[in-house]
Short mmCIF file of C-alpha atoms in Angstrom, two decimals:
data_model
loop_
_atom_site.label_atom_id
_atom_site.label_comp_id
_atom_site.label_asym_id
_atom_site.label_seq_id
_atom_site.Cartn_x
_atom_site.Cartn_y
_atom_site.Cartn_z
CA MET A 24 127.38 89.28 -147.84
CA TYR A 25 130.95 88.14 -148.45
CA GLU A 26 131.79 86.48 -151.76
CA LEU A 27 133.87 83.79 -150.07
CA TYR A 28 133.37 80.27 -151.38
CA TRP A 29 136.44 78.11 -150.81
CA SER A 30 138.02 79.36 -147.59
CA GLN A 31 139.60 76.69 -145.40
CA PRO A 32 136.94 76.93 -142.63
CA GLN A 33 134.15 76.60 -145.19
CA ILE A 34 135.74 73.56 -146.79
CA LYS A 35 136.28 71.92 -143.41
CA ALA A 36 132.68 72.55 -142.42
CA ARG A 37 131.29 71.09 -145.66
CA ALA A 38 133.53 68.04 -145.39
CA HIS A 39 132.81 67.33 -141.72
CA PRO A 40 131.49 63.75 -141.20
CA ASN A 41 128.45 65.00 -139.30
CA PHE A 42 127.55 67.38 -142.09
CA LEU A 43 127.83 64.62 -144.68
CA LYS A 44 125.55 62.43 -142.54
CA VAL A 45 122.97 65.22 -142.48
CA GLN A 46 123.18 65.57 -146.25
CA SER A 47 122.64 61.84 -146.73
CA ALA A 48 119.66 61.87 -144.36
CA LEU A 49 118.08 64.80 -146.19
CA MET A 50 118.40 63.01 -149.52
CA ASN A 51 116.23 60.22 -148.14
CA PHE A 52 113.24 62.57 -148.19
CA TRP A 53 113.27 62.38 -151.97
CA ARG A 54 111.98 59.51 -154.11
CA SER A 55 111.73 58.85 -157.83
CA SER A 56 108.61 57.76 -159.68
CA ASN A 57 110.84 56.92 -162.66
CA PRO A 58 113.51 54.32 -161.85
CA ASN A 59 115.40 55.36 -164.98
CA SER A 60 115.89 58.95 -163.90
CA PRO A 61 119.60 59.81 -164.19
CA ILE A 62 120.07 60.88 -160.58
CA SER A 63 121.63 59.40 -157.49
CA LEU A 64 119.89 59.63 -154.13
CA SER A 65 122.85 58.26 -152.24
CA GLN A 66 125.86 60.32 -153.30
CA THR A 67 126.16 63.82 -151.85
CA LEU A 68 127.49 66.85 -153.70
CA THR A 69 128.74 70.06 -152.13
CA TYR A 70 127.27 73.38 -153.18
CA ALA A 71 129.66 76.27 -152.49
CA ASP A 72 127.79 79.06 -150.74
CA ARG A 73 128.88 82.44 -149.41
CA LEU A 74 129.42 83.91 -145.97
CA ARG A 75 126.81 86.20 -144.48
CA ILE A 76 127.18 88.34 -141.37
CA ARG A 77 124.33 90.46 -140.02
CA GLN A 78 124.91 92.95 -137.26
CA PRO A 79 122.25 93.52 -134.56
CA GLY A 80 119.60 95.93 -135.82
CA ASP A 81 120.60 95.58 -139.47
CA ALA A 82 117.48 95.67 -141.63
CA LYS A 83 119.20 96.20 -145.01
CA PHE A 84 119.35 92.50 -145.85
CA ALA A 85 116.03 91.48 -144.36
CA LEU A 86 114.60 89.70 -147.39
CA GLY A 87 110.85 89.43 -147.76
CA PRO A 88 109.06 86.19 -148.65
CA HIS A 89 110.45 84.76 -151.89
CA ILE A 90 111.44 81.57 -153.71
CA ASP A 91 114.79 80.93 -155.36
CA GLY A 92 115.42 78.40 -158.10
CA GLY A 93 113.77 80.32 -160.92
CA SER A 94 110.52 82.25 -161.20
CA VAL A 95 108.76 82.40 -164.57
CA GLU A 96 110.49 79.10 -165.40
CA ARG A 97 107.87 77.34 -163.25
CA TRP A 98 105.22 78.06 -165.88
CA GLU A 99 107.36 77.69 -168.98
CA LYS A 100 107.42 74.56 -171.13
CA HIS A 101 111.14 75.14 -171.63
CA GLY A 102 111.66 75.56 -167.91
CA TYR A 103 110.16 73.28 -165.28
CA GLY A 104 107.87 72.03 -168.03
CA LEU A 105 110.72 70.04 -169.56
CA GLY A 106 110.49 67.68 -166.62
CA GLY A 107 106.75 67.94 -166.09
CA VAL A 108 107.44 68.85 -162.46
CA TYR A 109 104.10 70.58 -161.89
CA ASP A 110 101.95 68.75 -164.45
CA LYS A 111 99.56 67.38 -161.82
CA VAL A 112 98.82 70.89 -160.58
CA PHE A 113 98.17 72.27 -164.06
CA GLU A 114 96.02 69.25 -164.93
CA GLY A 115 93.73 70.08 -162.00
CA SER A 116 94.91 67.23 -159.78
CA TRP A 117 96.94 69.25 -157.32
CA GLU A 118 96.26 66.72 -154.57
CA GLU A 119 98.38 64.22 -156.54
CA TYR A 120 101.33 66.59 -156.87
CA ASP A 121 104.31 65.16 -155.00
CA PRO A 122 106.87 67.83 -154.09
CA TRP A 123 109.33 65.08 -153.17
CA ASP A 124 109.33 63.29 -156.54
CA VAL A 125 112.79 63.88 -157.95
CA SER A 126 112.33 62.36 -161.41
CA GLY A 127 111.01 65.45 -163.19
CA ARG A 128 113.51 67.79 -161.56
CA VAL A 129 116.47 66.32 -163.41
CA SER A 130 115.55 67.69 -166.84
CA ALA A 131 113.84 70.88 -165.63
CA VAL A 132 115.62 74.15 -166.42
CA MET A 133 115.57 76.68 -163.61
CA ASP A 134 117.82 79.41 -164.98
CA ASN A 135 116.63 80.40 -168.45
CA TYR A 136 117.49 84.05 -167.80
CA ASN A 137 120.87 83.83 -166.05
CA GLY A 138 119.61 85.47 -162.90
CA LEU A 139 121.88 86.51 -160.05
CA GLY A 140 122.32 83.50 -157.81
CA ALA A 141 120.67 81.17 -160.33
CA CYS A 142 121.92 77.62 -160.53
CA SER A 143 121.87 75.25 -163.49
CA MET A 144 122.06 72.12 -161.33
CA PHE A 145 119.17 70.69 -159.34
CA ARG A 146 119.48 71.66 -155.69
CA MET A 147 117.33 69.44 -153.50
CA PHE A 148 117.61 71.83 -150.60
CA GLN A 149 118.93 75.22 -149.72
CA GLY A 150 120.46 75.83 -146.34
CA TRP A 151 122.97 77.53 -144.12
CA MET A 152 125.28 76.57 -141.32
CA SER A 153 125.18 78.81 -138.29
CA ILE A 154 128.34 80.31 -136.79
CA SER A 155 126.44 82.10 -134.01
CA ASN A 156 123.37 81.83 -131.78
CA SER A 157 120.13 82.96 -133.35
CA ARG A 158 116.46 82.51 -132.61
CA ALA A 159 113.07 83.93 -133.60
CA PHE A 160 113.01 87.71 -134.15
CA GLU A 161 116.81 87.87 -134.13
CA GLY A 162 117.31 87.90 -137.89
CA THR A 163 116.75 84.20 -138.43
CA LEU A 164 114.87 82.51 -141.25
CA LEU A 165 111.12 82.05 -141.71
CA VAL A 166 109.63 79.39 -144.00
CA ASN A 167 106.20 78.32 -145.16
CA PRO A 168 105.88 74.61 -144.27
CA LEU A 169 102.72 74.01 -146.35
CA LEU A 170 104.76 72.79 -149.29
CA GLN A 171 102.15 71.08 -151.47
CA LEU A 172 99.35 73.54 -150.74
CA SER A 173 101.37 76.72 -151.14
CA THR A 174 103.01 75.51 -154.35
CA ALA A 175 99.66 74.59 -155.90
CA TYR A 176 98.21 77.96 -154.96
CA LEU A 177 101.21 79.85 -156.31
CA LEU A 178 101.07 78.08 -159.67
CA LEU A 179 97.32 78.54 -160.10
CA ARG A 180 97.20 82.13 -158.86
CA PRO A 181 97.64 83.71 -162.35
CA PHE A 182 94.52 81.94 -163.60
CA PHE A 183 92.13 83.60 -161.13
CA GLN A 184 91.00 87.11 -160.28
CA PRO A 185 88.73 88.59 -157.61
CA ILE A 186 85.23 89.84 -158.35
CA LYS A 187 85.29 92.38 -155.53
CA GLN A 188 88.48 94.11 -154.42
CA LEU A 189 89.84 94.10 -150.88
CA GLU A 190 89.12 97.80 -150.41
CA ASP A 191 85.44 97.16 -151.10
CA VAL A 192 84.72 94.18 -148.84
CA PRO A 193 85.97 92.69 -145.55
CA LYS A 194 89.05 90.47 -145.81
CA GLU A 195 87.06 87.30 -145.13
CA ALA A 196 84.68 88.09 -148.00
CA TYR A 197 87.58 89.00 -150.26
CA LEU A 198 89.28 85.65 -149.69
CA ALA A 199 86.06 83.64 -149.99
CA ALA A 200 86.03 81.09 -152.82
CA ASP A 201 82.92 82.60 -154.42
CA ASN A 202 84.72 85.94 -154.81
CA TRP A 203 87.33 84.43 -157.17
CA VAL A 204 86.67 83.41 -160.76
CA PHE A 205 88.67 81.88 -163.59
CA SER A 206 90.15 84.71 -165.64
CA GLY A 207 89.40 83.07 -168.98
CA SER A 208 89.71 85.49 -171.90
CA GLU A 209 90.64 88.28 -169.48
CA MET A 210 93.80 86.51 -168.37
CA THR A 211 97.01 88.46 -168.85
CA SER A 212 100.65 87.36 -168.95
CA GLU A 213 101.20 88.46 -165.35
CA LEU A 214 102.77 85.85 -163.09
CA GLN A 215 102.43 87.56 -159.74
CA GLY A 216 105.87 88.41 -158.37
CA ALA A 217 107.76 86.49 -161.06
CA THR A 218 110.31 88.39 -163.15
CA PRO A 219 112.80 86.86 -165.61
CA GLY A 220 116.23 86.60 -164.06
CA HIS A 221 115.04 86.98 -160.47
CA GLY A 222 113.66 84.79 -157.72
CA GLN A 223 109.92 85.05 -157.26
CA GLU A 224 108.76 87.66 -154.75
CA LEU A 225 105.68 86.99 -152.63
CA ASN A 226 103.48 89.46 -150.78
CA ALA A 227 100.02 89.77 -149.28
CA GLU A 228 98.68 91.89 -152.13
CA LEU A 229 99.64 89.53 -154.94
CA HIS A 230 99.16 86.26 -153.02
CA PRO A 231 96.45 86.98 -150.44
CA HIS A 232 95.46 83.37 -149.77
CA LEU A 233 98.96 82.45 -148.61
CA GLU A 234 98.29 84.66 -145.57
CA LEU A 235 102.01 85.20 -145.18
CA ASP A 236 101.64 87.09 -141.91
CA THR A 237 100.54 83.88 -140.18
CA SER A 238 101.75 80.99 -142.38
CA MET A 239 105.47 81.85 -142.23
CA VAL A 240 107.13 80.31 -139.17
CA HIS A 241 110.54 80.86 -137.61
CA MET A 242 113.28 78.29 -137.62
CA PRO A 243 114.07 76.86 -134.16
CA GLU A 244 116.89 78.42 -132.19
CA VAL A 245 120.28 77.56 -133.67
CA LYS A 246 123.75 77.45 -132.19
CA PRO A 247 127.19 77.48 -133.83
CA GLY A 248 127.53 74.38 -136.01
CA ASP A 249 123.78 73.85 -136.45
CA PHE A 250 122.63 73.36 -140.02
CA VAL A 251 119.27 74.57 -141.37
CA ALA A 252 117.84 73.25 -144.63
CA TRP A 253 114.65 73.87 -146.58
CA HIS A 254 113.04 72.34 -149.67
CA CYS A 255 114.03 73.95 -152.98
CA ASP A 256 110.43 75.12 -153.58
CA SER A 257 109.95 76.50 -150.08
CA LYS A 258 108.77 80.05 -149.57
CA PHE A 259 111.17 81.73 -147.18
CA SER A 260 112.30 85.10 -145.84
CA SER A 261 114.66 86.66 -143.34
CA SER A 262 113.25 88.41 -140.30
CA GLN A 263 114.48 91.79 -139.11
CA PRO A 264 116.65 91.54 -135.97
#
């Protein structure tokens, strides 16, 4: 990972007319339930990212499933709670949660703990521009496309615990709804995989119902100049080449 941010090739790529068109098109996915939200959905801003080069067979930077843009801040009233981003989920109406509503994101705070790579501004998407050919199982990116469902599950996960453990029953019985109960007075402060100052880590043990081994899908094959983007709440990882 090279800490290069403002090299001439990077600046030219970010300022290319085609890239700006893609940015504008991506912004159209978002909408605002509050017309007075202080945000523009028509003017693009450039986020300066680094340069990453992975050699064939390199498994050192093969990140597991995780989410950037904060971790414990998603549950904190002084984090995402400032904008009420996930209120519908916590109120029990997860079906009404709109991951594309931008209004609450403006005032949400995603970096209460100054984590490495944290950002104080709202990033609608994360992404990268390819400078080589890459396809599935060649070190490319995997994402979980079930945005509303996976986010609701992730946020509600700390409130539930299994009756029978996985080592005691078959997987199907372990995941069954009647094997999980509201923690109530037994609830702890654990937010599975969330640590102050770090992005949230996901795995099969802590988040069994995400079924990460089957719900994470590879990005399509990319060529030099292709741009890949994913929603700021997306669960994503890098595959081993």
